[in-house]
JSON list of C-alpha atoms in Angstrom, two decimals:
[
{"chain": "A", "resi": 171, "resn": "MET", "atom": "CA", "xyz": [169.27, 101.58, 104.61]},
{"chain": "A", "resi": 172, "resn": "ALA", "atom": "CA", "xyz": [168.38, 99.19, 101.76]},
{"chain": "A", "resi": 173, "resn": "SER", "atom": "CA", "xyz": [167.93, 102.21, 99.49]},
{"chain": "A", "resi": 174, "resn": "GLN", "atom": "CA", "xyz": [171.44, 103.45, 100.34]},
{"chain": "A", "resi": 175, "resn": "HIS", "atom": "CA", "xyz": [172.86, 100.00, 99.57]},
{"chain": "A", "resi": 176, "resn": "SER", "atom": "CA", "xyz": [171.05, 99.93, 96.22]},
{"chain": "A", "resi": 177, "resn": "ASP", "atom": "CA", "xyz": [172.33, 103.40, 95.38]},
{"chain": "A", "resi": 178, "resn": "SER", "atom": "CA", "xyz": [175.90, 102.41, 96.30]},
{"chain": "A", "resi": 179, "resn": "VAL", "atom": "CA", "xyz": [175.80, 99.30, 94.15]},
{"chain": "A", "resi": 180, "resn": "LYS", "atom": "CA", "xyz": [174.39, 101.23, 91.20]},
{"chain": "A", "resi": 181, "resn": "MET", "atom": "CA", "xyz": [177.03, 103.98, 91.55]},
{"chain": "A", "resi": 182, "resn": "ALA", "atom": "CA", "xyz": [179.83, 101.41, 91.77]},
{"chain": "A", "resi": 183, "resn": "ALA", "atom": "CA", "xyz": [178.62, 99.71, 88.58]},
{"chain": "A", "resi": 184, "resn": "GLU", "atom": "CA", "xyz": [178.32, 103.05, 86.78]},
{"chain": "A", "resi": 185, "resn": "ARG", "atom": "CA", "xyz": [181.92, 103.84, 87.74]},
{"chain": "A", "resi": 186, "resn": "GLY", "atom": "CA", "xyz": [183.24, 100.55, 86.39]},
{"chain": "A", "resi": 187, "resn": "VAL", "atom": "CA", "xyz": [183.81, 98.72, 89.66]},
{"chain": "A", "resi": 188, "resn": "ASN", "atom": "CA", "xyz": [183.97, 94.97, 89.07]},
{"chain": "A", "resi": 189, "resn": "LEU", "atom": "CA", "xyz": [181.02, 93.69, 91.08]},
{"chain": "A", "resi": 190, "resn": "ILE", "atom": "CA", "xyz": [181.13, 90.19, 92.48]},
{"chain": "A", "resi": 191, "resn": "ILE", "atom": "CA", "xyz": [178.35, 87.83, 93.47]},
{"chain": "A", "resi": 192, "resn": "GLY", "atom": "CA", "xyz": [179.51, 85.47, 96.15]},
{"chain": "A", "resi": 193, "resn": "SER", "atom": "CA", "xyz": [177.92, 82.43, 97.66]},
{"chain": "A", "resi": 194, "resn": "ASP", "atom": "CA", "xyz": [177.91, 81.12, 101.15]},
{"chain": "A", "resi": 195, "resn": "PRO", "atom": "CA", "xyz": [178.14, 77.35, 101.48]},
{"chain": "A", "resi": 196, "resn": "ILE", "atom": "CA", "xyz": [175.56, 77.32, 104.27]},
{"chain": "A", "resi": 197, "resn": "PHE", "atom": "CA", "xyz": [172.83, 78.43, 101.86]},
{"chain": "A", "resi": 198, "resn": "PRO", "atom": "CA", "xyz": [171.38, 76.03, 99.30]},
{"chain": "A", "resi": 199, "resn": "MET", "atom": "CA", "xyz": [172.09, 76.81, 95.62]},
{"chain": "A", "resi": 200, "resn": "GLU", "atom": "CA", "xyz": [168.40, 77.67, 95.12]},
{"chain": "A", "resi": 201, "resn": "GLU", "atom": "CA", "xyz": [168.87, 80.63, 97.47]},
{"chain": "A", "resi": 202, "resn": "SER", "atom": "CA", "xyz": [172.34, 81.65, 96.27]},
{"chain": "A", "resi": 203, "resn": "ILE", "atom": "CA", "xyz": [171.23, 81.85, 92.63]},
{"chain": "A", "resi": 204, "resn": "ARG", "atom": "CA", "xyz": [168.78, 84.61, 93.61]},
{"chain": "A", "resi": 205, "resn": "GLU", "atom": "CA", "xyz": [171.77, 86.93, 94.11]},
{"chain": "A", "resi": 206, "resn": "PHE", "atom": "CA", "xyz": [171.79, 87.39, 90.31]},
{"chain": "A", "resi": 207, "resn": "THR", "atom": "CA", "xyz": [168.20, 88.63, 90.30]},
{"chain": "A", "resi": 208, "resn": "SER", "atom": "CA", "xyz": [168.83, 90.83, 93.32]},
{"chain": "A", "resi": 209, "resn": "LEU", "atom": "CA", "xyz": [171.79, 92.52, 91.63]},
{"chain": "A", "resi": 210, "resn": "ALA", "atom": "CA", "xyz": [169.83, 92.90, 88.38]},
{"chain": "A", "resi": 211, "resn": "ARG", "atom": "CA", "xyz": [167.27, 95.01, 90.25]},
{"chain": "A", "resi": 212, "resn": "ARG", "atom": "CA", "xyz": [170.05, 97.46, 91.09]},
{"chain": "A", "resi": 213, "resn": "VAL", "atom": "CA", "xyz": [172.12, 97.30, 87.90]},
{"chain": "A", "resi": 214, "resn": "PRO", "atom": "CA", "xyz": [170.28, 97.47, 84.56]},
{"chain": "A", "resi": 215, "resn": "ASP", "atom": "CA", "xyz": [172.96, 95.58, 82.59]},
{"chain": "A", "resi": 216, "resn": "ASN", "atom": "CA", "xyz": [172.39, 91.81, 82.71]},
{"chain": "A", "resi": 217, "resn": "TRP", "atom": "CA", "xyz": [175.76, 91.12, 81.06]},
{"chain": "A", "resi": 218, "resn": "LEU", "atom": "CA", "xyz": [177.40, 92.93, 83.97]},
{"chain": "A", "resi": 219, "resn": "VAL", "atom": "CA", "xyz": [175.35, 90.84, 86.40]},
{"chain": "A", "resi": 220, "resn": "LEU", "atom": "CA", "xyz": [176.41, 87.57, 84.75]},
{"chain": "A", "resi": 221, "resn": "ARG", "atom": "CA", "xyz": [180.06, 88.65, 84.83]},
{"chain": "A", "resi": 222, "resn": "ALA", "atom": "CA", "xyz": [179.63, 89.47, 88.54]},
{"chain": "A", "resi": 223, "resn": "GLY", "atom": "CA", "xyz": [178.81, 85.80, 89.16]},
{"chain": "A", "resi": 224, "resn": "THR", "atom": "CA", "xyz": [181.28, 84.18, 86.77]},
{"chain": "A", "resi": 225, "resn": "ILE", "atom": "CA", "xyz": [184.50, 85.76, 85.47]},
{"chain": "A", "resi": 226, "resn": "ASN", "atom": "CA", "xyz": [184.80, 88.57, 88.05]},
{"chain": "A", "resi": 227, "resn": "PRO", "atom": "CA", "xyz": [185.02, 86.22, 91.08]},
{"chain": "A", "resi": 228, "resn": "ALA", "atom": "CA", "xyz": [187.40, 83.96, 89.13]},
{"chain": "A", "resi": 229, "resn": "ARG", "atom": "CA", "xyz": [189.70, 86.93, 88.46]},
{"chain": "A", "resi": 230, "resn": "MET", "atom": "CA", "xyz": [189.49, 88.07, 92.07]},
{"chain": "A", "resi": 231, "resn": "LEU", "atom": "CA", "xyz": [190.64, 84.61, 93.18]},
{"chain": "A", "resi": 232, "resn": "GLY", "atom": "CA", "xyz": [193.36, 84.47, 90.50]},
{"chain": "A", "resi": 233, "resn": "LEU", "atom": "CA", "xyz": [191.64, 81.46, 88.92]},
{"chain": "A", "resi": 234, "resn": "GLU", "atom": "CA", "xyz": [190.47, 82.92, 85.61]},
{"chain": "A", "resi": 235, "resn": "ASP", "atom": "CA", "xyz": [192.56, 80.34, 83.72]},
{"chain": "A", "resi": 236, "resn": "GLU", "atom": "CA", "xyz": [190.62, 77.55, 85.45]},
{"chain": "A", "resi": 237, "resn": "ILE", "atom": "CA", "xyz": [187.08, 78.83, 86.07]},
{"chain": "A", "resi": 238, "resn": "GLY", "atom": "CA", "xyz": [184.71, 81.70, 85.27]},
{"chain": "A", "resi": 239, "resn": "THR", "atom": "CA", "xyz": [184.11, 81.16, 81.56]},
{"chain": "A", "resi": 240, "resn": "LEU", "atom": "CA", "xyz": [183.36, 78.25, 79.27]},
{"chain": "A", "resi": 241, "resn": "ALA", "atom": "CA", "xyz": [186.50, 77.26, 77.42]},
{"chain": "A", "resi": 242, "resn": "VAL", "atom": "CA", "xyz": [188.45, 74.14, 76.52]},
{"chain": "A", "resi": 243, "resn": "GLY", "atom": "CA", "xyz": [190.61, 73.06, 79.43]},
{"chain": "A", "resi": 244, "resn": "LYS", "atom": "CA", "xyz": [188.63, 74.86, 82.12]},
{"chain": "A", "resi": 245, "resn": "GLN", "atom": "CA", "xyz": [186.58, 73.17, 84.81]},
{"chain": "A", "resi": 246, "resn": "ALA", "atom": "CA", "xyz": [183.15, 72.38, 83.41]},
{"chain": "A", "resi": 247, "resn": "ASP", "atom": "CA", "xyz": [180.75, 73.58, 86.07]},
{"chain": "A", "resi": 248, "resn": "ILE", "atom": "CA", "xyz": [177.64, 74.81, 84.24]},
{"chain": "A", "resi": 249, "resn": "VAL", "atom": "CA", "xyz": [174.08, 75.73, 85.15]},
{"chain": "A", "resi": 250, "resn": "ALA", "atom": "CA", "xyz": [171.52, 76.37, 82.44]},
{"chain": "A", "resi": 251, "resn": "SER", "atom": "CA", "xyz": [167.91, 77.39, 82.19]},
{"chain": "A", "resi": 252, "resn": "PRO", "atom": "CA", "xyz": [165.45, 77.37, 79.30]},
{"chain": "A", "resi": 253, "resn": "GLY", "atom": "CA", "xyz": [165.14, 81.19, 79.34]},
{"chain": "A", "resi": 254, "resn": "ASN", "atom": "CA", "xyz": [167.85, 83.68, 78.44]},
{"chain": "A", "resi": 255, "resn": "PRO", "atom": "CA", "xyz": [169.00, 85.63, 81.52]},
{"chain": "A", "resi": 256, "resn": "ILE", "atom": "CA", "xyz": [170.22, 88.45, 79.29]},
{"chain": "A", "resi": 257, "resn": "ASP", "atom": "CA", "xyz": [166.58, 89.06, 78.36]},
{"chain": "A", "resi": 258, "resn": "ARG", "atom": "CA", "xyz": [165.25, 88.58, 81.90]},
{"chain": "A", "resi": 259, "resn": "MET", "atom": "CA", "xyz": [167.54, 87.75, 84.82]},
{"chain": "A", "resi": 260, "resn": "GLN", "atom": "CA", "xyz": [164.77, 85.86, 86.65]},
{"chain": "A", "resi": 261, "resn": "HIS", "atom": "CA", "xyz": [165.23, 83.07, 84.07]},
{"chain": "A", "resi": 262, "resn": "ILE", "atom": "CA", "xyz": [168.43, 82.11, 85.88]},
{"chain": "A", "resi": 263, "resn": "GLU", "atom": "CA", "xyz": [166.38, 80.96, 88.86]},
{"chain": "A", "resi": 264, "resn": "ASN", "atom": "CA", "xyz": [164.76, 78.20, 86.76]},
{"chain": "A", "resi": 265, "resn": "VAL", "atom": "CA", "xyz": [167.77, 75.89, 86.55]},
{"chain": "A", "resi": 266, "resn": "THR", "atom": "CA", "xyz": [167.09, 72.76, 84.52]},
{"chain": "A", "resi": 267, "resn": "PHE", "atom": "CA", "xyz": [170.63, 71.58, 83.75]},
{"chain": "A", "resi": 268, "resn": "VAL", "atom": "CA", "xyz": [173.72, 71.27, 85.95]},
{"chain": "A", "resi": 269, "resn": "MET", "atom": "CA", "xyz": [177.15, 69.96, 85.00]},
{"chain": "A", "resi": 270, "resn": "LYS", "atom": "CA", "xyz": [179.85, 69.69, 87.66]},
{"chain": "A", "resi": 271, "resn": "GLY", "atom": "CA", "xyz": [183.38, 68.69, 86.79]},
{"chain": "A", "resi": 272, "resn": "GLY", "atom": "CA", "xyz": [182.23, 67.65, 83.33]},
{"chain": "A", "resi": 273, "resn": "VAL", "atom": "CA", "xyz": [179.57, 65.27, 84.71]},
{"chain": "A", "resi": 274, "resn": "ILE", "atom": "CA", "xyz": [175.87, 65.99, 84.22]},
{"chain": "A", "resi": 275, "resn": "VAL", "atom": "CA", "xyz": [174.19, 65.93, 87.62]},
{"chain": "A", "resi": 276, "resn": "ARG", "atom": "CA", "xyz": [170.82, 67.33, 86.58]},
{"chain": "A", "resi": 277, "resn": "ASN", "atom": "CA", "xyz": [169.03, 67.37, 83.25]},
{"chain": "A", "resi": 278, "resn": "ASP", "atom": "CA", "xyz": [165.29, 68.10, 83.55]}
]
């Protein structure tokens, strides 16, 4: 069954479907962030994976003018890691900086 799911996700991405990574508030952020790595195992384009967790959900919710990308006037919720997730998506799991609403809440 997991293989069929992986194949479906890969086919959807290849056909241009806007994939979306969602989060469930009952799971801690440390677990939710792993959705990026999980999707990257199925879809070989890390830019697509990052869009699936940022701008695509914002567009789906009709909030792309407020969230989903870094731009002046948008809500400043940011997570950062020392490694580049475009090179290796697992870097995104090593969060060392968090800004929420323009306020730094973590800076390792």
